[in-house]
PDB file of C-alpha atoms in Angstrom:
ATOM      1  CA  MET A 954     112.518 120.210 108.734  1.00  0.00           C
ATOM      2  CA  ALA A 955     113.853 122.284 106.514  1.00  0.00           C
ATOM      3  CA  CYS A 956     112.286 119.148 103.464  1.00  0.00           C
ATOM      4  CA  ALA A 957     109.298 120.811 105.219  1.00  0.00           C
ATOM      5  CA  ARG A 958     109.672 124.049 104.133  1.00  0.00           C
ATOM      6  CA  PHE A 959     111.760 123.208 100.556  1.00  0.00           C
ATOM      7  CA  PRO A 960     108.302 122.576  99.366  1.00  0.00           C
ATOM      8  CA  LEU A 961     106.444 125.752 100.468  1.00  0.00           C
ATOM      9  CA  LEU A 962     109.999 128.047  99.461  1.00  0.00           C
ATOM     10  CA  LEU A 963     108.788 126.828  96.261  1.00  0.00           C
ATOM     11  CA  GLY A 964     105.023 127.774  96.113  1.00  0.00           C
ATOM     12  CA  LEU A 965     106.267 131.285  97.065  1.00  0.00           C
ATOM     13  CA  VAL A 966     108.183 132.045  94.781  1.00  0.00           C
ATOM     14  CA  GLY A 967     106.289 130.573  92.251  1.00  0.00           C
ATOM     15  CA  ALA A 968     103.211 132.339  93.681  1.00  0.00           C
ATOM     16  CA  SER A 969     105.156 135.563  92.703  1.00  0.00           C
ATOM     17  CA  LEU A 970     106.515 134.743  89.646  1.00  0.00           C
ATOM     18  CA  ALA A 971     102.515 134.720  88.842  1.00  0.00           C
ATOM     19  CA  LEU A 972     101.687 137.955  90.672  1.00  0.00           C
ATOM     20  CA  VAL A 973     104.789 139.839  88.685  1.00  0.00           C
ATOM     21  CA  GLY A 974     103.759 138.115  84.799  1.00  0.00           C
ATOM     22  CA  ALA A 975      99.998 139.416  85.945  1.00  0.00           C
ATOM     23  CA  SER A 976     101.317 143.054  86.585  1.00  0.00           C
ATOM     24  CA  LEU A 977     102.968 142.318  83.515  1.00  0.00           C
ATOM     25  CA  ALA A 978     100.580 141.526  81.445  1.00  0.00           C
ATOM     26  CA  GLN A 979      98.098 143.595  82.516  1.00  0.00           C
ATOM     27  CA  PRO A 980      98.958 147.292  80.146  1.00  0.00           C
ATOM     28  CA  GLU A 981      98.421 144.766  76.714  1.00  0.00           C
ATOM     29  CA  GLU A 982      94.778 143.872  78.059  1.00  0.00           C
ATOM     30  CA  ARG A 983      94.170 147.441  78.384  1.00  0.00           C
ATOM     31  CA  GLY A 984      95.450 147.970  74.892  1.00  0.00           C
ATOM     32  CA  ILE A 985      97.858 150.838  73.357  1.00  0.00           C
ATOM     33  CA  ILE A 986      98.694 153.158  76.994  1.00  0.00           C
ATOM     34  CA  PRO A 987      98.872 156.830  74.880  1.00  0.00           C
ATOM     35  CA  ILE A 988     101.844 159.313  74.816  1.00  0.00           C
ATOM     36  CA  PHE A 989      99.857 162.488  75.361  1.00  0.00           C
ATOM     37  CA  PRO A 990      97.387 162.664  78.783  1.00  0.00           C
ATOM     38  CA  LEU A 991      94.632 161.041  79.323  1.00  0.00           C
ATOM     39  CA  LEU A 992      90.688 162.641  78.966  1.00  0.00           C
ATOM     40  CA  PRO A 993      87.996 161.405  80.363  1.00  0.00           C
ATOM     41  CA  PRO A 994      86.906 159.520  76.766  1.00  0.00           C
ATOM     42  CA  ILE A 995      83.161 161.841  75.094  1.00  0.00           C
ATOM     43  CA  THR A 996      80.833 160.529  73.241  1.00  0.00           C
ATOM     44  CA  CYS A 997      80.403 162.116  68.970  1.00  0.00           C
ATOM     45  CA  TYR A 998      77.796 161.375  66.732  1.00  0.00           C
ATOM     46  CA  HIS A 999      78.869 159.190  63.739  1.00  0.00           C
ATOM     47  CA  THR A1000      76.952 159.208  60.604  1.00  0.00           C
ATOM     48  CA  GLU A1001      77.657 160.081  56.432  1.00  0.00           C
ATOM     49  CA  MET A1002      75.614 161.590  54.025  1.00  0.00           C
ATOM     50  CA  LEU A1003      75.259 162.080  50.133  1.00  0.00           C
ATOM     51  CA  TYR A1004      73.569 165.252  48.637  1.00  0.00           C
ATOM     52  CA  LEU A1005      73.542 165.125  44.359  1.00  0.00           C
ATOM     53  CA  GLY A1006      72.253 167.272  42.277  1.00  0.00           C
ATOM     54  CA  ARG A1007      71.301 171.197  41.481  1.00  0.00           C
ATOM     55  CA  LYS A1008      72.282 174.097  43.169  1.00  0.00           C
ATOM     56  CA  LEU A1009      73.376 172.890  46.126  1.00  0.00           C
ATOM     57  CA  ASN A1010      76.278 174.992  45.990  1.00  0.00           C
ATOM     58  CA  SER A1011      73.692 177.791  46.948  1.00  0.00           C
ATOM     59  CA  GLU A1012      71.244 176.538  49.648  1.00  0.00           C
ATOM     60  CA  PRO A1013      71.780 174.695  51.986  1.00  0.00           C
ATOM     61  CA  GLU A1014      70.516 170.863  52.771  1.00  0.00           C
ATOM     62  CA  LEU A1015      69.885 170.046  55.915  1.00  0.00           C
ATOM     63  CA  TRP A1016      72.024 167.129  57.934  1.00  0.00           C
ATOM     64  CA  ILE A1017      70.150 166.136  61.318  1.00  0.00           C
ATOM     65  CA  SER A1018      72.262 163.732  63.319  1.00  0.00           C
ATOM     66  CA  SER A1019      70.488 161.557  66.252  1.00  0.00           C
ATOM     67  CA  LEU A1020      71.811 160.136  69.334  1.00  0.00           C
ATOM     68  CA  GLN A1021      71.434 156.356  68.041  1.00  0.00           C
ATOM     69  CA  HIS A1022      73.935 157.326  65.443  1.00  0.00           C
ATOM     70  CA  SER A1023      76.484 158.032  68.231  1.00  0.00           C
ATOM     71  CA  ARG A1024      79.424 156.707  69.007  1.00  0.00           C
ATOM     72  CA  LEU A1025      82.314 156.702  72.406  1.00  0.00           C
ATOM     73  CA  CYS A1026      85.005 157.776  71.261  1.00  0.00           C
ATOM     74  CA  GLU A1027      88.168 156.223  72.803  1.00  0.00           C
ATOM     75  CA  THR A1028      90.266 158.369  75.182  1.00  0.00           C
ATOM     76  CA  TRP A1029      92.872 160.086  72.776  1.00  0.00           C
ATOM     77  CA  GLU A1030      90.217 160.679  70.142  1.00  0.00           C
ATOM     78  CA  VAL A1031      87.675 164.079  69.684  1.00  0.00           C
ATOM     79  CA  CYS A1032      85.127 164.496  67.612  1.00  0.00           C
ATOM     80  CA  GLN A1033      85.259 165.649  63.977  1.00  0.00           C
ATOM     81  CA  GLU A1034      82.321 166.429  61.433  1.00  0.00           C
ATOM     82  CA  THR A1035      83.662 168.054  57.702  1.00  0.00           C
ATOM     83  CA  LEU A1036      81.488 168.733  54.367  1.00  0.00           C
ATOM     84  CA  LEU A1037      83.128 167.962  51.179  1.00  0.00           C
ATOM     85  CA  MET A1038      82.109 169.397  47.989  1.00  0.00           C
ATOM     86  CA  LEU A1039      82.134 169.438  44.173  1.00  0.00           C
ATOM     87  CA  GLU A1040      81.089 171.270  41.869  1.00  0.00           C
ATOM     88  CA  THR A1041      80.532 171.174  37.950  1.00  0.00           C
ATOM     89  CA  GLY A1042      78.898 173.487  35.937  1.00  0.00           C
ATOM     90  CA  PRO A1043      75.617 173.612  37.465  1.00  0.00           C
ATOM     91  CA  GLN A1044      76.053 170.366  39.241  1.00  0.00           C
ATOM     92  CA  SER A1045      76.937 169.534  43.101  1.00  0.00           C
ATOM     93  CA  LEU A1046      77.811 166.613  44.676  1.00  0.00           C
ATOM     94  CA  ILE A1047      78.485 167.342  49.011  1.00  0.00           C
ATOM     95  CA  LEU A1048      78.785 164.636  51.089  1.00  0.00           C
ATOM     96  CA  GLY A1049      79.507 164.304  54.757  1.00  0.00           C
ATOM     97  CA  SER A1050      81.133 162.515  57.789  1.00  0.00           C
ATOM     98  CA  LYS A1051      80.689 162.752  61.568  1.00  0.00           C
ATOM     99  CA  GLY A1052      82.285 160.137  64.058  1.00  0.00           C
ATOM    100  CA  CYS A1053      85.511 160.422  66.341  1.00  0.00           C
ATOM    101  CA  THR A1054      89.349 161.259  65.118  1.00  0.00           C
ATOM    102  CA  PRO A1055      92.704 160.865  66.876  1.00  0.00           C
ATOM    103  CA  ALA A1056      93.181 164.237  68.477  1.00  0.00           C
ATOM    104  CA  GLY A1057      96.255 165.984  67.697  1.00  0.00           C
ATOM    105  CA  ASN A1058      97.080 169.941  66.311  1.00  0.00           C
ATOM    106  CA  ARG A1059      94.339 170.036  63.060  1.00  0.00           C
ATOM    107  CA  LEU A1060      93.169 173.811  62.516  1.00  0.00           C
ATOM    108  CA  SER A1061      89.286 173.520  61.510  1.00  0.00           C
ATOM    109  CA  GLY A1062      87.864 175.927  58.770  1.00  0.00           C
ATOM    110  CA  VAL A1063      86.758 176.620  55.356  1.00  0.00           C
ATOM    111  CA  THR A1064      89.705 175.388  52.290  1.00  0.00           C
ATOM    112  CA  GLU A1065      88.799 175.574  48.441  1.00  0.00           C
ATOM    113  CA  HIS A1066      91.344 173.072  47.732  1.00  0.00           C
ATOM    114  CA  LEU A1067      90.643 174.235  43.614  1.00  0.00           C
ATOM    115  CA  GLY A1068      88.567 176.788  42.420  1.00  0.00           C
ATOM    116  CA  PRO A1069      87.361 179.498  41.736  1.00  0.00           C
ATOM    117  CA  ALA A1070      86.904 178.692  38.272  1.00  0.00           C
ATOM    118  CA  GLY A1071      85.487 175.678  36.438  1.00  0.00           C
ATOM    119  CA  ILE A1072      86.137 171.887  38.645  1.00  0.00           C
ATOM    120  CA  ILE A1073      85.560 173.329  42.538  1.00  0.00           C
ATOM    121  CA  ILE A1074      86.730 171.756  45.379  1.00  0.00           C
ATOM    122  CA  THR A1075      85.351 173.098  48.835  1.00  0.00           C
ATOM    123  CA  SER A1076      85.974 171.516  52.324  1.00  0.00           C
ATOM    124  CA  TYR A1077      84.490 172.608  55.534  1.00  0.00           C
ATOM    125  CA  ILE A1078      86.552 170.417  59.221  1.00  0.00           C
ATOM    126  CA  HIS A1079      85.954 171.214  62.727  1.00  0.00           C
ATOM    127  CA  PHE A1080      87.326 169.348  65.321  1.00  0.00           C
ATOM    128  CA  CYS A1081      85.561 169.792  69.270  1.00  0.00           C
ATOM    129  CA  ASN A1082      85.845 167.737  72.047  1.00  0.00           C
ATOM    130  CA  ILE A1083      82.986 167.962  74.458  1.00  0.00           C
ATOM    131  CA  ASN A1084      80.376 165.370  73.709  1.00  0.00           C
ATOM    132  CA  TYR A1085      78.398 165.610  70.937  1.00  0.00           C
ATOM    133  CA  CYS A1086      80.020 168.821  69.997  1.00  0.00           C
ATOM    134  CA  ASN A1087      79.945 167.799  65.729  1.00  0.00           C
ATOM    135  CA  ASN A1088      76.524 168.967  65.169  1.00  0.00           C
ATOM    136  CA  LEU A1089      75.727 171.101  62.668  1.00  0.00           C
ATOM    137  CA  THR A1090      72.701 170.371  61.010  1.00  0.00           C
ATOM    138  CA  SER A1091      73.480 171.687  57.699  1.00  0.00           C
ATOM    139  CA  THR A1092      75.609 172.359  54.746  1.00  0.00           C
ATOM    140  CA  ASP A1093      75.788 176.071  55.084  1.00  0.00           C
ATOM    141  CA  PRO A1094      79.646 176.530  56.128  1.00  0.00           C
ATOM    142  CA  VAL A1095      80.374 175.529  51.793  1.00  0.00           C
ATOM    143  CA  LEU A1096      78.075 177.204  50.277  1.00  0.00           C
ATOM    144  CA  ARG A1097      79.020 180.084  48.117  1.00  0.00           C
ATOM    145  CA  PRO A1098      78.316 182.955  46.338  1.00  0.00           C
ATOM    146  CA  LYS A1099      75.528 182.715  42.456  1.00  0.00           C
ATOM    147  CA  ALA A1100      78.375 182.446  40.193  1.00  0.00           C
ATOM    148  CA  ARG A1101      77.956 185.530  37.890  1.00  0.00           C
ATOM    149  CA  LEU A1102      77.856 184.814  33.904  1.00  0.00           C
ATOM    150  CA  VAL A1103      80.607 183.235  31.965  1.00  0.00           C
ATOM    151  CA  THR A1104      82.053 186.830  30.062  1.00  0.00           C
ATOM    152  CA  GLY A1105      84.283 187.050  27.491  1.00  0.00           C
ATOM    153  CA  ASP A1106      84.221 186.243  22.619  1.00  0.00           C
ATOM    154  CA  PRO A1107      82.081 182.980  23.135  1.00  0.00           C
ATOM    155  CA  ASP A1108      83.109 182.758  19.536  1.00  0.00           C
ATOM    156  CA  ASN A1109      87.389 182.201  21.496  1.00  0.00           C
ATOM    157  CA  ALA A1110      85.965 180.740  24.553  1.00  0.00           C
ATOM    158  CA  LEU A1111      86.622 176.965  25.376  1.00  0.00           C
ATOM    159  CA  HIS A1112      83.978 174.782  25.327  1.00  0.00           C
ATOM    160  CA  CYS A1113      84.009 171.756  27.674  1.00  0.00           C
ATOM    161  CA  PRO A1114      80.809 168.297  28.460  1.00  0.00           C
ATOM    162  CA  THR A1115      80.082 168.796  32.115  1.00  0.00           C
ATOM    163  CA  CYS A1116      78.729 166.057  33.465  1.00  0.00           C
ATOM    164  CA  LEU A1117      78.529 164.725  37.481  1.00  0.00           C
ATOM    165  CA  ALA A1118      77.273 161.743  37.728  1.00  0.00           C
ATOM    166  CA  LEU A1119      77.504 158.016  39.704  1.00  0.00           C
ATOM    167  CA  TYR A1120      79.826 155.864  38.851  1.00  0.00           C
ATOM    168  CA  SER A1121      79.631 157.135  34.795  1.00  0.00           C
ATOM    169  CA  CYS A1122      78.696 159.563  32.589  1.00  0.00           C
ATOM    170  CA  PRO A1123      76.788 159.143  29.094  1.00  0.00           C
ATOM    171  CA  LYS A1124      78.058 159.896  25.802  1.00  0.00           C
ATOM    172  CA  LYS A1125      76.167 162.459  25.815  1.00  0.00           C
ATOM    173  CA  VAL A1126      76.176 166.060  26.994  1.00  0.00           C
ATOM    174  CA  ARG A1127      75.448 169.043  26.979  1.00  0.00           C
ATOM    175  CA  LEU A1128      78.724 171.729  25.827  1.00  0.00           C
ATOM    176  CA  ARG A1129      79.518 174.651  28.808  1.00  0.00           C
ATOM    177  CA  ARG A1130      81.228 177.853  27.827  1.00  0.00           C
ATOM    178  CA  CYS A1131      84.083 177.794  30.085  1.00  0.00           C
ATOM    179  CA  SER A1132      86.090 181.207  31.909  1.00  0.00           C
ATOM    180  CA  GLU A1133      88.198 181.989  30.910  1.00  0.00           C
ATOM    181  CA  LYS A1134      91.069 180.361  33.462  1.00  0.00           C
ATOM    182  CA  ALA A1135      90.195 177.197  32.065  1.00  0.00           C
ATOM    183  CA  VAL A1136      92.342 175.861  30.653  1.00  0.00           C
ATOM    184  CA  ARG A1137      91.519 172.083  29.492  1.00  0.00           C
ATOM    185  CA  CYS A1138      88.130 170.297  29.538  1.00  0.00           C
ATOM    186  CA  TYR A1139      89.241 167.343  31.634  1.00  0.00           C
ATOM    187  CA  ASN A1140      87.083 163.120  31.815  1.00  0.00           C
ATOM    188  CA  GLY A1141      87.816 161.452  34.997  1.00  0.00           C
ATOM    189  CA  THR A1142      86.658 158.960  36.426  1.00  0.00           C
ATOM    190  CA  ILE A1143      86.835 159.700  41.084  1.00  0.00           C
ATOM    191  CA  GLN A1144      86.688 158.214  43.650  1.00  0.00           C
ATOM    192  CA  ILE A1145      85.485 158.486  47.132  1.00  0.00           C
ATOM    193  CA  LYS A1146      86.062 156.890  50.287  1.00  0.00           C
ATOM    194  CA  GLY A1147      85.007 157.563  54.059  1.00  0.00           C
ATOM    195  CA  GLU A1148      84.447 155.461  56.862  1.00  0.00           C
ATOM    196  CA  GLY A1149      82.716 152.216  55.459  1.00  0.00           C
ATOM    197  CA  THR A1150      81.355 153.864  52.310  1.00  0.00           C
ATOM    198  CA  SER A1151      82.809 154.286  48.665  1.00  0.00           C
ATOM    199  CA  TYR A1152      81.486 156.521  46.033  1.00  0.00           C
ATOM    200  CA  ASP A1153      82.550 156.271  41.862  1.00  0.00           C
ATOM    201  CA  LEU A1154      82.202 159.147  40.256  1.00  0.00           C
ATOM    202  CA  GLY A1155      81.810 160.910  36.848  1.00  0.00           C
ATOM    203  CA  LEU A1156      83.172 163.513  36.392  1.00  0.00           C
ATOM    204  CA  LEU A1157      83.160 166.143  33.401  1.00  0.00           C
ATOM    205  CA  GLY A1158      84.025 169.881  33.588  1.00  0.00           C
ATOM    206  CA  CYS A1159      86.657 172.590  32.813  1.00  0.00           C
ATOM    207  CA  SER A1160      90.090 172.766  34.149  1.00  0.00           C
ATOM    208  CA  THR A1161      91.737 175.314  35.328  1.00  0.00           C
ATOM    209  CA  VAL A1162      94.810 172.782  35.806  1.00  0.00           C
ATOM    210  CA  PRO A1163      97.331 172.053  32.616  1.00  0.00           C
ATOM    211  CA  SER A1164      97.707 168.584  33.970  1.00  0.00           C
ATOM    212  CA  CYS A1165      95.066 165.914  33.695  1.00  0.00           C
ATOM    213  CA  GLU A1166      95.491 165.329  37.179  1.00  0.00           C
ATOM    214  CA  LEU A1167      92.566 166.871  38.669  1.00  0.00           C
ATOM    215  CA  PHE A1168      93.946 166.461  42.118  1.00  0.00           C
ATOM    216  CA  LEU A1169      97.805 167.362  42.083  1.00  0.00           C
ATOM    217  CA  GLY A1170      99.020 164.739  44.334  1.00  0.00           C
ATOM    218  CA  MET A1171      96.262 165.458  46.848  1.00  0.00           C
ATOM    219  CA  LYS A1172      94.895 162.362  48.724  1.00  0.00           C
ATOM    220  CA  THR A1173      93.027 162.984  51.815  1.00  0.00           C
ATOM    221  CA  ILE A1174      90.726 165.210  52.935  1.00  0.00           C
ATOM    222  CA  GLY A1175      89.684 164.728  56.410  1.00  0.00           C
ATOM    223  CA  PRO A1176      88.843 161.543  56.747  1.00  0.00           C
ATOM    224  CA  PHE A1177      87.708 161.023  53.324  1.00  0.00           C
ATOM    225  CA  THR A1178      90.723 159.431  50.801  1.00  0.00           C
ATOM    226  CA  LEU A1179      90.843 160.824  47.366  1.00  0.00           C
ATOM    227  CA  SER A1180      91.191 158.895  43.736  1.00  0.00           C
ATOM    228  CA  GLU A1181      91.720 159.636  40.763  1.00  0.00           C
ATOM    229  CA  LYS A1182      91.788 157.890  37.009  1.00  0.00           C
ATOM    230  CA  CYS A1183      92.238 160.634  33.989  1.00  0.00           C
ATOM    231  CA  LEU A1184      90.711 159.223  31.023  1.00  0.00           C
ATOM    232  CA  ASP A1185      92.313 161.818  28.514  1.00  0.00           C
ATOM    233  CA  HIS A1186      96.144 162.469  29.314  1.00  0.00           C
ATOM    234  CA  HIS A1187      96.915 163.129  25.764  1.00  0.00           C
ATOM    235  CA  SER A1188      94.078 165.807  25.132  1.00  0.00           C
ATOM    236  CA  ASP A1189      95.736 169.292  23.700  1.00  0.00           C
ATOM    237  CA  PHE A1190      94.888 172.238  25.043  1.00  0.00           C
ATOM    238  CA  TRP A1191      92.273 173.806  22.554  1.00  0.00           C
ATOM    239  CA  PRO A1192      93.191 176.913  21.044  1.00  0.00           C
ATOM    240  CA  ARG A1193      92.577 180.563  21.638  1.00  0.00           C
ATOM    241  CA  ARG A1194      91.930 182.306  18.080  1.00  0.00           C
ATOM    242  CA  GLN A1195      88.869 183.384  16.027  1.00  0.00           C
ATOM    243  CA  GLY A1196      87.805 180.180  13.889  1.00  0.00           C
ATOM    244  CA  ALA A1197      89.688 177.878  15.715  1.00  0.00           C
ATOM    245  CA  ALA A1198      88.191 173.950  14.729  1.00  0.00           C
ATOM    246  CA  ARG A1199      86.035 172.768  18.883  1.00  0.00           C
ATOM    247  CA  PRO A1200      87.194 169.609  20.122  1.00  0.00           C
ATOM    248  CA  SER A1201      84.743 166.661  18.654  1.00  0.00           C
ATOM    249  CA  TRP A1202      84.015 164.515  22.451  1.00  0.00           C
ATOM    250  CA  ALA A1203      83.900 161.080  21.476  1.00  0.00           C
ATOM    251  CA  TRP A1204      84.119 159.207  25.197  1.00  0.00           C
ATOM    252  CA  THR A1205      82.569 154.943  25.563  1.00  0.00           C
ATOM    253  CA  LEU A1206      82.572 155.083  29.357  1.00  0.00           C
ATOM    254  CA  GLY A1207      79.337 153.438  30.827  1.00  0.00           C
ATOM    255  CA  LEU A1208      75.674 154.889  31.435  1.00  0.00           C
ATOM    256  CA  GLY A1209      74.896 156.126  34.819  1.00  0.00           C
ATOM    257  CA  LEU A1210      73.347 158.370  36.905  1.00  0.00           C
ATOM    258  CA  LEU A1211      73.618 161.866  34.834  1.00  0.00           C
ATOM    259  CA  LEU A1212      72.286 165.041  36.834  1.00  0.00           C
ATOM    260  CA  THR A1213      69.374 166.597  34.785  1.00  0.00           C
ATOM    261  CA  LEU A1214      71.875 169.645  33.510  1.00  0.00           C
TER     262      LEU A1214
END
């Protein structure tokens, strides 16, 4: 009889080990469990948009999202909506992003990263944790008052080529007089990456940053990743004195989509 019970005992032990193994494997199947308290998952609008043109900094553009462009977030995520505006002269670019983002101690609001003279970079970021709460309908948060006319002695002012174009700027662009706060002309290419999108831009304009690196180490704004390549590291500051020769600008950039000046 003892021999008859031995296989039964082994069977019970094997079944117990199988149950333990299954219970230990359950967390792996569920994925990584966040360390913060779990909340019911929310649904957020999920989309990106781009505007490129004139007067974008003074007149709002529509940004309508539909339920077709939405996504159920993870339990540790909240909704976000971000606007990023880049300006040089009369030309502007606005990028928008809506989607899910990890929750955390984040502040909502408008930030002017560079400006207000010369090339200007402004962003608006909003976080919320209710279904479809990232429902901004226009670019109004990054608008600014109409720019004042540049004053000062035109013969003693810095003049820079001004261009904002997809891919690159053409060889011939219009010179524009800079404000007194500008210290050099910027010439570079900018890359902005979103979620599944990437934009390459040619950028020329007046800069208030003494170095050629326009972003000064800034790598991200909200969900957007920024990178730049300065094409004019050796440009000297243009002296502001009577009779100073204007710099000659000769770049061999490929043809791109130039905005109408």
